[in-house]
Short mmCIF file of C-alpha atoms in Angstrom, two decimals:
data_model
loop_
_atom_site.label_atom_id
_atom_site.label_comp_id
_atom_site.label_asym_id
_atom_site.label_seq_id
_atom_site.Cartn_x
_atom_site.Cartn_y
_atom_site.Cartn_z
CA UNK I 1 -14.94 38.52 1.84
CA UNK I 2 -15.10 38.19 5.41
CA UNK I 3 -13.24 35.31 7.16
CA UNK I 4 -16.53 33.73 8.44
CA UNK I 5 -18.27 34.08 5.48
CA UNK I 6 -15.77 32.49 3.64
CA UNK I 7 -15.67 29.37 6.40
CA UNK I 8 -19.36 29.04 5.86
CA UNK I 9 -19.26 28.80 1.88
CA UNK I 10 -16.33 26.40 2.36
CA UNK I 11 -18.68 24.27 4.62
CA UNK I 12 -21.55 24.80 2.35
CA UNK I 13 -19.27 23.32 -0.67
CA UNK I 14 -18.15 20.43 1.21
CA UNK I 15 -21.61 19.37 2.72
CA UNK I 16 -22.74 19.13 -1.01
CA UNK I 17 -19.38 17.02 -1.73
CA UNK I 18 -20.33 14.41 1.14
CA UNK I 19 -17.36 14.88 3.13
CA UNK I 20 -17.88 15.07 6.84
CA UNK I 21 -16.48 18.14 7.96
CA UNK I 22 -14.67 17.21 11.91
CA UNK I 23 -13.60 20.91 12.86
CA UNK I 24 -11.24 22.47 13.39
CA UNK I 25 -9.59 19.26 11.94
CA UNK I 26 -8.71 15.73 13.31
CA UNK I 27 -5.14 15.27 13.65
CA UNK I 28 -3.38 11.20 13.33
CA UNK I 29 -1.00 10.28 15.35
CA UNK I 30 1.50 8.02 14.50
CA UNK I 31 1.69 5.08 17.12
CA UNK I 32 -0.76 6.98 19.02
CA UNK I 33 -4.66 6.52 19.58
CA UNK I 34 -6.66 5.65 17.03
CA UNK I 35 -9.21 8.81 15.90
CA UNK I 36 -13.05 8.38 15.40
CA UNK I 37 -15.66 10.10 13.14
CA UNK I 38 -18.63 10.69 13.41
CA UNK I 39 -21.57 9.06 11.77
CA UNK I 40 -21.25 8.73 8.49
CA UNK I 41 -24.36 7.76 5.92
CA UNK I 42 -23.86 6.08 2.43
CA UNK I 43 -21.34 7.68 0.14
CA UNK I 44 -19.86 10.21 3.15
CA UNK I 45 -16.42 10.82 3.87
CA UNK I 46 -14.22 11.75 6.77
CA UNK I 47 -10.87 13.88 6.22
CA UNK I 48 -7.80 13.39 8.62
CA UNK I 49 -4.57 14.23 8.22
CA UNK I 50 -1.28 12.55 9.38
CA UNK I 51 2.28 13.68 9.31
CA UNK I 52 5.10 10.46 8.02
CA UNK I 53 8.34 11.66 9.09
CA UNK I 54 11.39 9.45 8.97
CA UNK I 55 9.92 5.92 9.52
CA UNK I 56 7.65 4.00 6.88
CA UNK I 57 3.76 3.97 8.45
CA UNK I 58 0.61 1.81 7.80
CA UNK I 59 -2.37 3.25 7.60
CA UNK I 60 -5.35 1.36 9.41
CA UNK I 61 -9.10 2.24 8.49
CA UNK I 62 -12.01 0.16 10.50
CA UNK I 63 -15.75 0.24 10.44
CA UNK I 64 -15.86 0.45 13.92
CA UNK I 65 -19.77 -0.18 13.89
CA UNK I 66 -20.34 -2.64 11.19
CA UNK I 67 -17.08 -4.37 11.55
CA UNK I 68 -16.34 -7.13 8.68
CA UNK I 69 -19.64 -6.18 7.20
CA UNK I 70 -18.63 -3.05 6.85
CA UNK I 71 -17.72 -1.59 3.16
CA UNK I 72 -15.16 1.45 3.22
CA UNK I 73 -12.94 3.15 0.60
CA UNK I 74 -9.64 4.51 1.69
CA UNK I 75 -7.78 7.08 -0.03
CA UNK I 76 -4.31 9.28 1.01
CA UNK I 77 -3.53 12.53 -0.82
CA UNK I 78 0.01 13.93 -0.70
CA UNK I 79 0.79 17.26 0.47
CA UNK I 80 -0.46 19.12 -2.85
CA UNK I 81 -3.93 17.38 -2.20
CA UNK I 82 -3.33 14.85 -4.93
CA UNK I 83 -4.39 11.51 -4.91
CA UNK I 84 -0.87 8.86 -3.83
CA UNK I 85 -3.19 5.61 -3.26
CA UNK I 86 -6.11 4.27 -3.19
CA UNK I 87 -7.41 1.13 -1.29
CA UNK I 88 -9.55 -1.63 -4.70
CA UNK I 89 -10.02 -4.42 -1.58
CA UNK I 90 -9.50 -4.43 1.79
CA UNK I 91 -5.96 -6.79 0.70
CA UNK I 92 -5.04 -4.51 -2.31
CA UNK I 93 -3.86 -0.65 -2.51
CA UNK I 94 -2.78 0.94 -5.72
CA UNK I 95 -2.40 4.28 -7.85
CA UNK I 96 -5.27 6.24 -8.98
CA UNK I 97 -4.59 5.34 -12.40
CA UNK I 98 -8.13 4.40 -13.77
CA UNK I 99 -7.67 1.10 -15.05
CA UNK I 100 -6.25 -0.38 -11.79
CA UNK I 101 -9.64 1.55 -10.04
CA UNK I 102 -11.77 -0.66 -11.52
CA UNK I 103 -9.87 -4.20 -10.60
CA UNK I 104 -11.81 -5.20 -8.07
CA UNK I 105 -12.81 -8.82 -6.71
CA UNK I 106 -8.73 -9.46 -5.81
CA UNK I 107 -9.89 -11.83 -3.08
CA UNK I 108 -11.28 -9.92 0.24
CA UNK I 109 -10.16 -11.77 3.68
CA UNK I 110 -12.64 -11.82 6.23
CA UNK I 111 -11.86 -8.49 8.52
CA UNK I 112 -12.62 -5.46 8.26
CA UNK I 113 -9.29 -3.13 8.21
CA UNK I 114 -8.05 -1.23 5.49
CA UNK I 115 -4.88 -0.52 5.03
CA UNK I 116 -2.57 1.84 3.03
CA UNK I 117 1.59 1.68 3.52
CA UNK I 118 3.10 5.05 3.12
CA UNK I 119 6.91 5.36 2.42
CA UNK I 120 9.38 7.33 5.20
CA UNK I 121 9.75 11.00 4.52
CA UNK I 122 6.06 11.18 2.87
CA UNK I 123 5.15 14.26 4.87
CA UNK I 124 1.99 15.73 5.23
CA UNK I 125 -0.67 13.38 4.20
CA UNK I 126 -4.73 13.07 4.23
CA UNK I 127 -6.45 10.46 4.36
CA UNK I 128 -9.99 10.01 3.75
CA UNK I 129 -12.35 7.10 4.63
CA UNK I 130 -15.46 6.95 2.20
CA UNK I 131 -18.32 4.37 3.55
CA UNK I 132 -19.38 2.48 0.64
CA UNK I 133 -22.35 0.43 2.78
CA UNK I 134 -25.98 1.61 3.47
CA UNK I 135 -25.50 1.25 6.85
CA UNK I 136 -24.30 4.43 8.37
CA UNK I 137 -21.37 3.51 10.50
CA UNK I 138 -18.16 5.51 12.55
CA UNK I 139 -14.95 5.08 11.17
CA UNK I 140 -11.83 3.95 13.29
CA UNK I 141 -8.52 5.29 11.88
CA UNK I 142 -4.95 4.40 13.06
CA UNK I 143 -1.90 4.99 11.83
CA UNK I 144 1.53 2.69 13.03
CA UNK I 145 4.90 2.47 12.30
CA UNK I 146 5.58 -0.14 9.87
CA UNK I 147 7.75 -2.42 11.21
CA UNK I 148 10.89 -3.19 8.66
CA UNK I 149 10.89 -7.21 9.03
CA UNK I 150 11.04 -8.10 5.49
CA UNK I 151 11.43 -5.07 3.62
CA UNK I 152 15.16 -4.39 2.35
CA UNK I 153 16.28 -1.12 1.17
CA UNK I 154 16.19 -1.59 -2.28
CA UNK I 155 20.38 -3.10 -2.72
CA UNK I 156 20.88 -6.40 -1.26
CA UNK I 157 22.36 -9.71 -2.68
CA UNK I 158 20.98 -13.56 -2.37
CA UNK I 159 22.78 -16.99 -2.67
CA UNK I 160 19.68 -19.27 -1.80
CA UNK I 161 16.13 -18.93 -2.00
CA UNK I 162 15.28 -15.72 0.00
CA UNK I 163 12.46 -13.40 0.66
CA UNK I 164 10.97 -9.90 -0.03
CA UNK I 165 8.31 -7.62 -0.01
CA UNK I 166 6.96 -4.81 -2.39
CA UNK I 167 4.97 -2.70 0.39
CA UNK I 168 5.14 0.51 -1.15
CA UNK I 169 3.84 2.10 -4.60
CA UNK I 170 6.61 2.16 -7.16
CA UNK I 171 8.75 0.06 -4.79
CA UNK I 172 11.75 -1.79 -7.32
CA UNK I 173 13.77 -4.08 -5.38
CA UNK I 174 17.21 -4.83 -6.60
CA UNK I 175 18.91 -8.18 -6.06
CA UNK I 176 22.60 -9.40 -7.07
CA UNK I 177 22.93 -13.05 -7.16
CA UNK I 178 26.31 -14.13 -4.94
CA UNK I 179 26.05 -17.97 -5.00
CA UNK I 180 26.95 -20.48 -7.75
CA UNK I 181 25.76 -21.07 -11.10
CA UNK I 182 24.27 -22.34 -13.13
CA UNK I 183 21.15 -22.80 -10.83
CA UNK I 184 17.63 -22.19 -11.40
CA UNK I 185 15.53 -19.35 -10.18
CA UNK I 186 12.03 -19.40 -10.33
CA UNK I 187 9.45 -16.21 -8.93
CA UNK I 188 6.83 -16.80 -6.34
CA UNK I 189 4.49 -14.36 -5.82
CA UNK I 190 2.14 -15.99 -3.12
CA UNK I 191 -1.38 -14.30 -3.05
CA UNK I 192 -1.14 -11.13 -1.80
CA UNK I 193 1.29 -9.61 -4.17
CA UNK I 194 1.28 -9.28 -8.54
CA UNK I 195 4.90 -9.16 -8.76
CA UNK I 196 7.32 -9.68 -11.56
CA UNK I 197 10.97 -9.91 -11.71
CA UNK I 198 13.91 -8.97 -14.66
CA UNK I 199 16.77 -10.92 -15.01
CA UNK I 200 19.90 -8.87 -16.39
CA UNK I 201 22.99 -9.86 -17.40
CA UNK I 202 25.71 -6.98 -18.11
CA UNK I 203 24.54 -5.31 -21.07
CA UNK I 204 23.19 -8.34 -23.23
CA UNK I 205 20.64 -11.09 -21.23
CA UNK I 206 17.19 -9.47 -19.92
CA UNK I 207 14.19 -12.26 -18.81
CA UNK I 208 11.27 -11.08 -17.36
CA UNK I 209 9.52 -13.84 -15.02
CA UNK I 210 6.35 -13.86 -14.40
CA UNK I 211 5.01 -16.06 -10.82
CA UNK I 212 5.41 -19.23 -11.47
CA UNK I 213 7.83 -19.01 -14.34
CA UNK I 214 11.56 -20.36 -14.05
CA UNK I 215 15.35 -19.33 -15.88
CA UNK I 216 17.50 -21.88 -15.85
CA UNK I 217 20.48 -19.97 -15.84
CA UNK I 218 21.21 -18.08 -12.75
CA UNK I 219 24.64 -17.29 -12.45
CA UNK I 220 27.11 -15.48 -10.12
CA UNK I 221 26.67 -11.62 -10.45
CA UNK I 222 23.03 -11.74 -12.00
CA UNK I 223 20.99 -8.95 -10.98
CA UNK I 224 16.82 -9.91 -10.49
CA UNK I 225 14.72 -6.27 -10.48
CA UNK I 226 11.67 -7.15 -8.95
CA UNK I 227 8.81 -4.47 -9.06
CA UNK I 228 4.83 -4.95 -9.06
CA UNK I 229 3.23 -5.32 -12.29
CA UNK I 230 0.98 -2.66 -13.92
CA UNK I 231 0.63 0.61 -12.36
CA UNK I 232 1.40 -0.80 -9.11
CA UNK I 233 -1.49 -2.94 -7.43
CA UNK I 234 -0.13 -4.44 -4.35
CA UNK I 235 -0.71 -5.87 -0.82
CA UNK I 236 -0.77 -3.35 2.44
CA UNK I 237 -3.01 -5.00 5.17
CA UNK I 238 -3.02 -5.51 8.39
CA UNK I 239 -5.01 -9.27 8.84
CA UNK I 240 -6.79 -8.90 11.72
CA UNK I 241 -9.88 -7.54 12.58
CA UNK I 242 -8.56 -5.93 15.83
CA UNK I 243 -5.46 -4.58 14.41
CA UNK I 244 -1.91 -5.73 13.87
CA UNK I 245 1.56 -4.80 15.00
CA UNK I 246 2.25 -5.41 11.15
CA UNK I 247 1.11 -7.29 8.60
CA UNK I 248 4.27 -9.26 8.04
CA UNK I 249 2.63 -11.18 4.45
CA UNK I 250 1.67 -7.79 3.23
CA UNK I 251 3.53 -7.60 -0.54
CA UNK I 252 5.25 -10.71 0.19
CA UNK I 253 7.88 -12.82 -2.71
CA UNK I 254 10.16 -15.36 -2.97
CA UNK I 255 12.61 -16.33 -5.13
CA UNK I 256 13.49 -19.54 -5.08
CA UNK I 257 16.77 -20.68 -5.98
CA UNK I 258 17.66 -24.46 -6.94
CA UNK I 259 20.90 -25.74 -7.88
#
């Protein structure tokens, strides 16, 4: 089959999947220009695709014509063209596994960006913006370097209440209590995050702590796990309508130490 012909039945199979085809292919930039589409109608998509080399990136996707009335879907494949995440609210990202698909109503702050974090060293990645809205609208995508601020790197140690953030999908933190025991440590999850932490003990003591929930008896060399619950819904937004440097509450915990 002829090259042409076979760019025309591509087109053809495409058109009848609603995706927007932007030829010969829109390009992301990290920490450059946001990228436009064209119009899309009800149920059409637009197809870009981003390279995440060694820094973590965030993901920004805007109805640039209907704004906060806007109603998008935002979805990154991985390199092999399989699904990595999937956008339930504009506060929430997750897995595509399909019970976490269908959670929506997780409590929708009024802007309209989208946002999806995607881990250092994720290569080659596409994202596609689906408007969900029966206004036809253009779709603004961005994609930054997200700044480290609160995230650790997965090994650090806490003698006081301290801070943390889950910003990635299966993102465990792991936390070795330094200070003095016994003392009382008690998970905080805020609203933008559905955390849950482990409490081990060498080989014997394992709590698991749900928000809200307290163990009484933290002591010195403790390790708290902390990792989403489920299949990984979690926080990745940028909360402002215009765009953010980062969105510094995005996945946010605390646990709270008292002596």
């Amino acid at each position: 089959m002829k090259k042409w012909m076979l760019g025309a039945l591509l087109l053809g199979l495409l058109s009848a999947c609603n995706i927007n085809i932007i030829l010969p292919g829109t390009s992301v930039v990290v920490d450059g220009p946001a990228v436009e589409s064209g119009v899309l109608g009800e149920g059409e998509s637009a197809r870009f695709e981003l390279l995440v080399g060694t820094d973590p990136v965030r993901i920004d996707a805007t109805d640039a014509s209907n704004g906060a009335a806007g109603s998008l879907r935002l979805r990154v494949f991985d390199a092999n063209n399989a699904v990595y995440a999937q956008t339930v609210s504009r506060q929430y990202f997750t897995a595509p596994q399909p019970e976490v698909l269908g959670a929506v109503g997780l409590g929708i702050t009024p802007n309209g960006v989208y946002s999806v974090n995607l881990p250092a060293n994720f290569g080659k990645a596409y994202v596609e913006v689906t408007n969900l809205s029966a206004d036809p609208t253009v779709v603004r995508v961005a994609a930054v370097t997200r700044q480290d601020g609160i995230e650790k790197n997965n090994a650090y140690t806490f003698n006081a209440t301290d801070t943390g953030a889950l910003l990635f999908l299966g993102q465990l933190d792991t936390w070795t209590y330094t200070g003095a025991g016994p003392a009382t440590l008690e998970l905080v999850g805020g609203t933008t995050v559905h955390a849950r932490a482990k409490v081990v003990r060498g080989f014997d003591t394992q709590t698991i702590l749900e928000p809200g929930e307290e163990f009484t008896d933290l002591q010195n060399g403790d390790v708290v796990y902390v990792q989403a619950q489920g299949s990984g819904a979690l926080a990745g937004f940028c909360n402002t309508l215009a765009g953010c440097v980062d969105g510094i509450t995005s996945g946010e915990y605390t646990l709270q130490v008292t002596p």
